[in-house]
Amino acid sequence: MYTDGASTGSPGWAGAGIFIKRKREVERHSFPLGRCDVHEAEFQAVIKAMELLRNEKAEVISLRSDSQTVVQAIEKRYIHKQQYKPLLSAILQLAETFPLFFIKWVPSKENKADSLARKAIRLNERADGL
């Protein structure tokens, strides 16, 4: 699975994109997140993806993200900024519900969820009447 978060500012309109591939099946999701910064959007994208897969009783999760902040926080199980600690905690708790959980950083150009996150930003704008 690939996740991506995007924001128009700090904070700004934000969105989460999720691309899930299983054997021959592909799912694409775009979730508007309201107003937040890009790092919060990145964490929220991971949480939403993990919640989707937990509800489907997935057992092996291989997550790809272009956010070094998120990947390093999950690998180290630590983030310095207080505002992201609850989000990291939620991710770590969700990770424990899967027998196998892997995470890997990928360059932005390889992130299949990028366009889905940008689409989610526009969904915010429509919902707000902009």
Coordinates of N, CA and C in Angstrom, one line a residue:
M1 N 0.8 -1.2 0.0 CA 0.0 0.0 0.0 C 0.9 1.2 0.0
Y2 N 0.4 2.3 -0.7 CA 1.1 3.6 -0.7 C 0.2 4.6 0.0
T3 N 0.8 5.5 0.7 CA 0.0 6.5 1.3 C 0.7 7.9 1.1
D4 N -0.1 8.9 1.0 CA 0.4 10.3 0.8 C -0.5 11.3 1.4
G5 N 0.1 12.3 2.0 CA -0.7 13.4 2.5 C -0.2 14.7 1.8
A6 N -1.1 15.6 1.6 CA -0.8 16.8 0.9 C -1.6 18.0 1.6
S7 N -1.0 19.2 1.6 CA -1.6 20.3 2.2 C -1.3 21.6 1.4
T8 N -2.2 22.5 1.3 CA -2.0 23.7 0.6 C -1.3 24.8 1.4
G9 N -1.0 24.5 2.6 CA -0.3 25.5 3.5 C 0.0 24.9 4.8
S10 N 0.4 25.7 5.7 CA 0.8 25.2 7.0 C 0.2 26.0 8.2
P11 N -1.1 25.8 8.5 CA -2.0 24.8 7.9 C -2.7 25.3 6.7
G12 N -3.3 24.3 6.0 CA -4.0 24.6 4.8 C -5.0 23.5 4.5
W13 N -5.7 23.6 3.4 CA -6.6 22.4 3.1 C -5.7 21.2 2.8
A14 N -6.1 20.1 3.4 CA -5.3 18.9 3.3 C -6.1 17.7 2.9
G15 N -5.4 16.7 2.4 CA -6.0 15.5 1.9 C -5.1 14.3 2.1
A16 N -5.7 13.1 2.2 CA -4.9 11.8 2.3 C -5.3 11.0 1.1
G17 N -4.2 10.4 0.5 CA -4.4 9.5 -0.6 C -3.9 8.1 -0.2
I18 N -4.6 7.1 -0.7 CA -4.2 5.7 -0.3 C -4.4 4.9 -1.6
F19 N -3.4 4.2 -1.9 CA -3.4 3.2 -3.1 C -3.0 1.9 -2.5
I20 N -4.0 0.9 -2.7 CA -3.8 -0.4 -2.1 C -3.8 -1.4 -3.3
K21 N -2.8 -2.3 -3.4 CA -2.8 -3.3 -4.4 C -2.7 -4.6 -3.8
R22 N -3.6 -5.5 -4.2 CA -3.6 -6.9 -3.7 C -3.7 -7.8 -4.9
K23 N -2.7 -8.6 -5.1 CA -2.6 -9.5 -6.3 C -3.1 -8.8 -7.5
R24 N -4.4 -9.0 -7.9 CA -4.9 -8.4 -9.2 C -5.9 -7.2 -8.9
E25 N -6.1 -6.9 -7.7 CA -7.1 -5.9 -7.3 C -6.4 -4.6 -6.8
V26 N -6.9 -3.5 -7.3 CA -6.4 -2.2 -6.9 C -7.5 -1.3 -6.3
E27 N -7.2 -0.7 -5.2 CA -8.2 0.3 -4.6 C -7.5 1.6 -4.5
R28 N -8.3 2.7 -4.8 CA -7.8 4.0 -4.7 C -8.7 4.8 -3.8
H29 N -8.2 5.5 -2.8 CA -9.0 6.3 -1.9 C -8.5 7.7 -1.7
S30 N -9.4 8.7 -1.6 CA -9.0 10.1 -1.4 C -9.9 10.6 -0.2
F31 N -9.2 11.0 0.8 CA -10.0 11.5 2.0 C -9.6 13.0 2.3
P32 N -10.6 13.8 2.2 CA -10.4 15.2 2.6 C -10.1 15.3 4.2
L33 N -9.2 16.1 4.6 CA -8.8 16.1 6.0 C -9.1 17.5 6.7
G34 N -9.7 18.4 6.0 CA -9.9 19.7 6.5 C -8.6 20.5 6.5
R35 N -8.4 21.3 7.5 CA -7.2 22.1 7.5 C -6.1 21.5 8.5
C36 N -4.9 21.3 8.0 CA -3.8 20.8 8.8 C -2.5 21.0 7.9
D37 N -1.4 20.7 8.6 CA -0.1 20.9 7.8 C 0.2 19.5 7.1
V38 N 1.2 19.6 6.3 CA 1.5 18.4 5.5 C 1.9 17.2 6.3
H39 N 2.7 17.4 7.4 CA 3.1 16.3 8.2 C 1.9 15.6 8.9
E40 N 1.0 16.4 9.4 CA -0.2 15.8 10.0 C -1.0 15.0 8.9
A41 N -1.1 15.6 7.7 CA -1.8 14.9 6.6 C -1.1 13.6 6.3
E42 N 0.2 13.5 6.3 CA 1.0 12.3 6.0 C 0.7 11.2 7.1
F43 N 0.7 11.7 8.4 CA 0.3 10.7 9.5 C -1.1 10.2 9.3
Q44 N -2.0 11.2 9.0 CA -3.4 10.8 8.9 C -3.7 9.8 7.8
A45 N -2.9 10.0 6.7 CA -3.0 9.0 5.5 C -2.7 7.6 6.0
V46 N -1.6 7.5 6.7 CA -1.2 6.2 7.2 C -2.3 5.6 8.1
I47 N -2.8 6.4 9.0 CA -3.8 5.9 9.9 C -5.0 5.4 9.2
K48 N -5.5 6.2 8.2 CA -6.7 5.8 7.5 C -6.5 4.6 6.7
A49 N -5.3 4.4 6.1 CA -4.9 3.2 5.3 C -4.9 2.0 6.2
M50 N -4.3 2.1 7.4 CA -4.3 1.0 8.3 C -5.6 0.6 8.9
E51 N -6.5 1.6 9.1 CA -7.8 1.3 9.5 C -8.6 0.6 8.5
L52 N -8.4 1.0 7.2 CA -9.1 0.3 6.1 C -8.7 -1.2 6.1
L53 N -7.4 -1.4 6.2 CA -6.9 -2.8 6.1 C -7.2 -3.6 7.4
R54 N -7.3 -3.0 8.5 CA -7.7 -3.7 9.8 C -9.1 -4.1 9.6
N55 N -10.0 -3.3 9.1 CA -11.4 -3.7 8.9 C -11.5 -4.8 8.0
E56 N -10.6 -5.0 7.1 CA -10.6 -6.1 6.1 C -9.9 -7.3 6.6
K57 N -9.4 -7.2 7.8 CA -8.7 -8.4 8.5 C -7.4 -8.7 7.7
A58 N -6.7 -7.7 7.2 CA -5.4 -8.0 6.5 C -4.4 -8.5 7.5
E59 N -3.5 -9.3 7.1 CA -2.5 -9.9 8.0 C -1.1 -9.3 7.7
V60 N -0.8 -9.0 6.5 CA 0.5 -8.5 6.1 C 0.4 -7.1 5.5
I61 N 1.0 -6.1 6.1 CA 1.0 -4.8 5.6 C 2.4 -4.4 5.1
S62 N 2.5 -3.9 3.9 CA 3.7 -3.4 3.4 C 3.4 -1.9 2.9
L63 N 3.8 -1.0 3.8 CA 3.5 0.4 3.6 C 4.6 1.1 2.9
R64 N 4.3 2.0 1.9 CA 5.3 2.8 1.2 C 4.8 4.3 1.4
S65 N 5.7 5.2 1.8 CA 5.4 6.6 2.0 C 6.6 7.4 1.5
D66 N 6.3 8.6 1.0 CA 7.4 9.5 0.6 C 7.8 10.5 1.7
S67 N 7.1 10.3 2.9 CA 7.4 11.2 4.0 C 8.5 10.6 4.9
Q68 N 9.7 11.2 4.8 CA 10.8 10.7 5.7 C 10.4 10.9 7.1
T69 N 9.7 12.0 7.5 CA 9.3 12.3 8.8 C 8.5 11.1 9.4
V70 N 7.5 10.7 8.6 CA 6.6 9.6 9.1 C 7.3 8.3 9.1
V71 N 8.1 7.9 8.1 CA 8.8 6.7 8.1 C 9.8 6.6 9.2
Q72 N 10.6 7.6 9.4 CA 11.5 7.6 10.5 C 10.9 7.5 11.9
A73 N 9.8 8.3 12.0 CA 9.0 8.2 13.3 C 8.5 6.8 13.6
I74 N 8.0 6.2 12.6 CA 7.4 4.8 12.8 C 8.6 3.8 13.1
E75 N 9.7 3.9 12.4 CA 10.8 3.0 12.6 C 11.4 3.2 14.0
K76 N 11.6 4.5 14.4 CA 12.2 4.8 15.7 C 11.2 4.8 16.8
R77 N 9.9 4.7 16.5 CA 8.8 4.7 17.5 C 8.9 6.0 18.3
Y78 N 9.3 7.1 17.7 CA 9.5 8.4 18.4 C 9.4 9.6 17.4
I79 N 8.7 10.6 17.9 CA 8.7 11.9 17.1 C 8.9 13.0 18.1
H80 N 9.7 14.0 17.8 CA 10.1 15.1 18.7 C 8.9 16.0 18.9
K81 N 8.2 16.4 17.8 CA 7.2 17.4 17.9 C 5.9 16.8 18.6
Q82 N 5.5 17.5 19.7 CA 4.4 17.1 20.5 C 3.1 16.9 19.7
Q83 N 2.9 17.8 18.7 CA 1.6 17.7 18.0 C 1.4 16.5 17.2
Y84 N 2.5 15.8 16.9 CA 2.4 14.5 16.1 C 2.4 13.3 17.0
K85 N 2.7 13.4 18.3 CA 2.8 12.2 19.1 C 1.5 11.4 19.2
P86 N 0.4 12.0 19.3 CA -0.9 11.2 19.3 C -1.1 10.4 18.0
L87 N -0.7 11.1 16.9 CA -0.8 10.4 15.6 C 0.1 9.2 15.5
L88 N 1.4 9.4 15.9 CA 2.3 8.3 15.9 C 1.8 7.2 16.8
S89 N 1.3 7.5 18.0 CA 0.8 6.5 18.9 C -0.3 5.7 18.3
A90 N -1.2 6.4 17.6 CA -2.3 5.7 16.9 C -1.8 4.7 15.9
I91 N -0.7 5.1 15.1 CA -0.1 4.2 14.1 C 0.5 3.0 14.7
L92 N 1.2 3.3 15.8 CA 1.9 2.1 16.5 C 0.9 1.1 17.1
Q93 N -0.2 1.7 17.6 CA -1.2 0.8 18.1 C -1.9 0.0 17.0
L94 N -2.1 0.6 15.9 CA -2.7 -0.1 14.7 C -1.7 -1.1 14.2
A95 N -0.4 -0.8 14.2 CA 0.6 -1.7 13.6 C 0.6 -3.0 14.4
E96 N 0.3 -2.9 15.7 CA 0.3 -4.1 16.6 C -0.9 -5.1 16.3
T97 N -1.9 -4.6 15.5 CA -3.0 -5.5 15.2 C -2.7 -6.3 14.0
F98 N -1.6 -6.1 13.3 CA -1.3 -6.9 12.1 C -0.1 -7.8 12.5
P99 N -0.2 -9.1 12.1 CA 0.9 -10.0 12.4 C 2.2 -9.5 11.7
L100 N 2.2 -9.0 10.6 CA 3.4 -8.4 9.9 C 3.1 -7.0 9.4
F101 N 4.0 -6.1 9.8 CA 3.9 -4.7 9.3 C 5.3 -4.2 8.9
F102 N 5.4 -3.8 7.7 CA 6.6 -3.2 7.1 C 6.4 -1.8 6.6
I103 N 7.4 -1.0 6.7 CA 7.3 0.4 6.2 C 8.6 0.7 5.4
K104 N 8.5 1.4 4.3 CA 9.6 1.8 3.5 C 9.4 3.2 2.9
W105 N 10.5 4.0 2.9 CA 10.4 5.3 2.3 C 10.6 5.1 0.8
V106 N 9.8 5.8 0.0 CA 10.0 5.8 -1.5 C 10.0 7.3 -2.0
P107 N 10.7 7.5 -3.1 CA 10.7 8.9 -3.6 C 9.3 9.3 -4.0
S108 N 9.1 10.6 -4.0 CA 7.7 11.1 -4.3 C 7.3 10.7 -5.7
K109 N 8.2 10.6 -6.7 CA 7.8 10.2 -8.0 C 7.3 8.8 -8.1
E110 N 7.7 8.0 -7.1 CA 7.2 6.6 -7.1 C 6.0 6.3 -6.3
N111 N 5.5 7.4 -5.6 CA 4.4 7.2 -4.7 C 3.1 7.2 -5.5
K112 N 2.4 6.1 -5.6 CA 1.2 5.9 -6.3 C 0.0 6.6 -5.7
A113 N 0.2 7.1 -4.5 CA -1.0 7.8 -3.8 C -0.9 9.3 -3.9
D114 N 0.1 9.8 -4.6 CA 0.3 11.3 -4.7 C -0.9 12.0 -5.3
S115 N -1.3 11.6 -6.5 CA -2.5 12.2 -7.1 C -3.7 12.1 -6.3
L116 N -3.9 11.0 -5.6 CA -5.1 10.8 -4.8 C -5.1 11.8 -3.6
A117 N -4.0 12.1 -3.0 CA -3.9 13.1 -2.0 C -4.3 14.5 -2.5
R118 N -3.8 14.8 -3.7 CA -4.1 16.1 -4.3 C -5.6 16.2 -4.6
K119 N -6.1 15.1 -5.1 CA -7.6 15.0 -5.4 C -8.4 15.3 -4.1
A120 N -7.9 14.7 -3.0 CA -8.6 14.9 -1.7 C -8.6 16.3 -1.2
I121 N -7.6 17.1 -1.5 CA -7.6 18.5 -1.2 C -8.8 19.2 -1.9
R122 N -8.9 18.9 -3.2 CA -10.0 19.5 -3.9 C -11.4 19.1 -3.3
L123 N -11.5 17.9 -2.8 CA -12.8 17.5 -2.2 C -13.1 18.4 -1.0
N124 N -12.1 18.8 -0.2 CA -12.3 19.8 0.9 C -12.9 21.0 0.4
E125 N -12.3 21.5 -0.7 CA -12.7 22.8 -1.2 C -14.2 22.8 -1.7
R126 N -14.5 21.7 -2.3 CA -15.9 21.5 -2.8 C -16.9 21.5 -1.6
A127 N -16.5 20.7 -0.5 CA -17.3 20.6 0.7 C -17.5 22.0 1.4
D128 N -16.5 22.8 1.2 CA -16.6 24.1 1.9 C -17.2 25.2 1.0
G129 N -17.5 24.8 -0.2 CA -18.2 25.7 -1.1 C -17.2 26.7 -1.8
L130 N -15.9 26.4 -1.8 CA -14.9 27.2 -2.5 C -14.8 27.0 -4.0

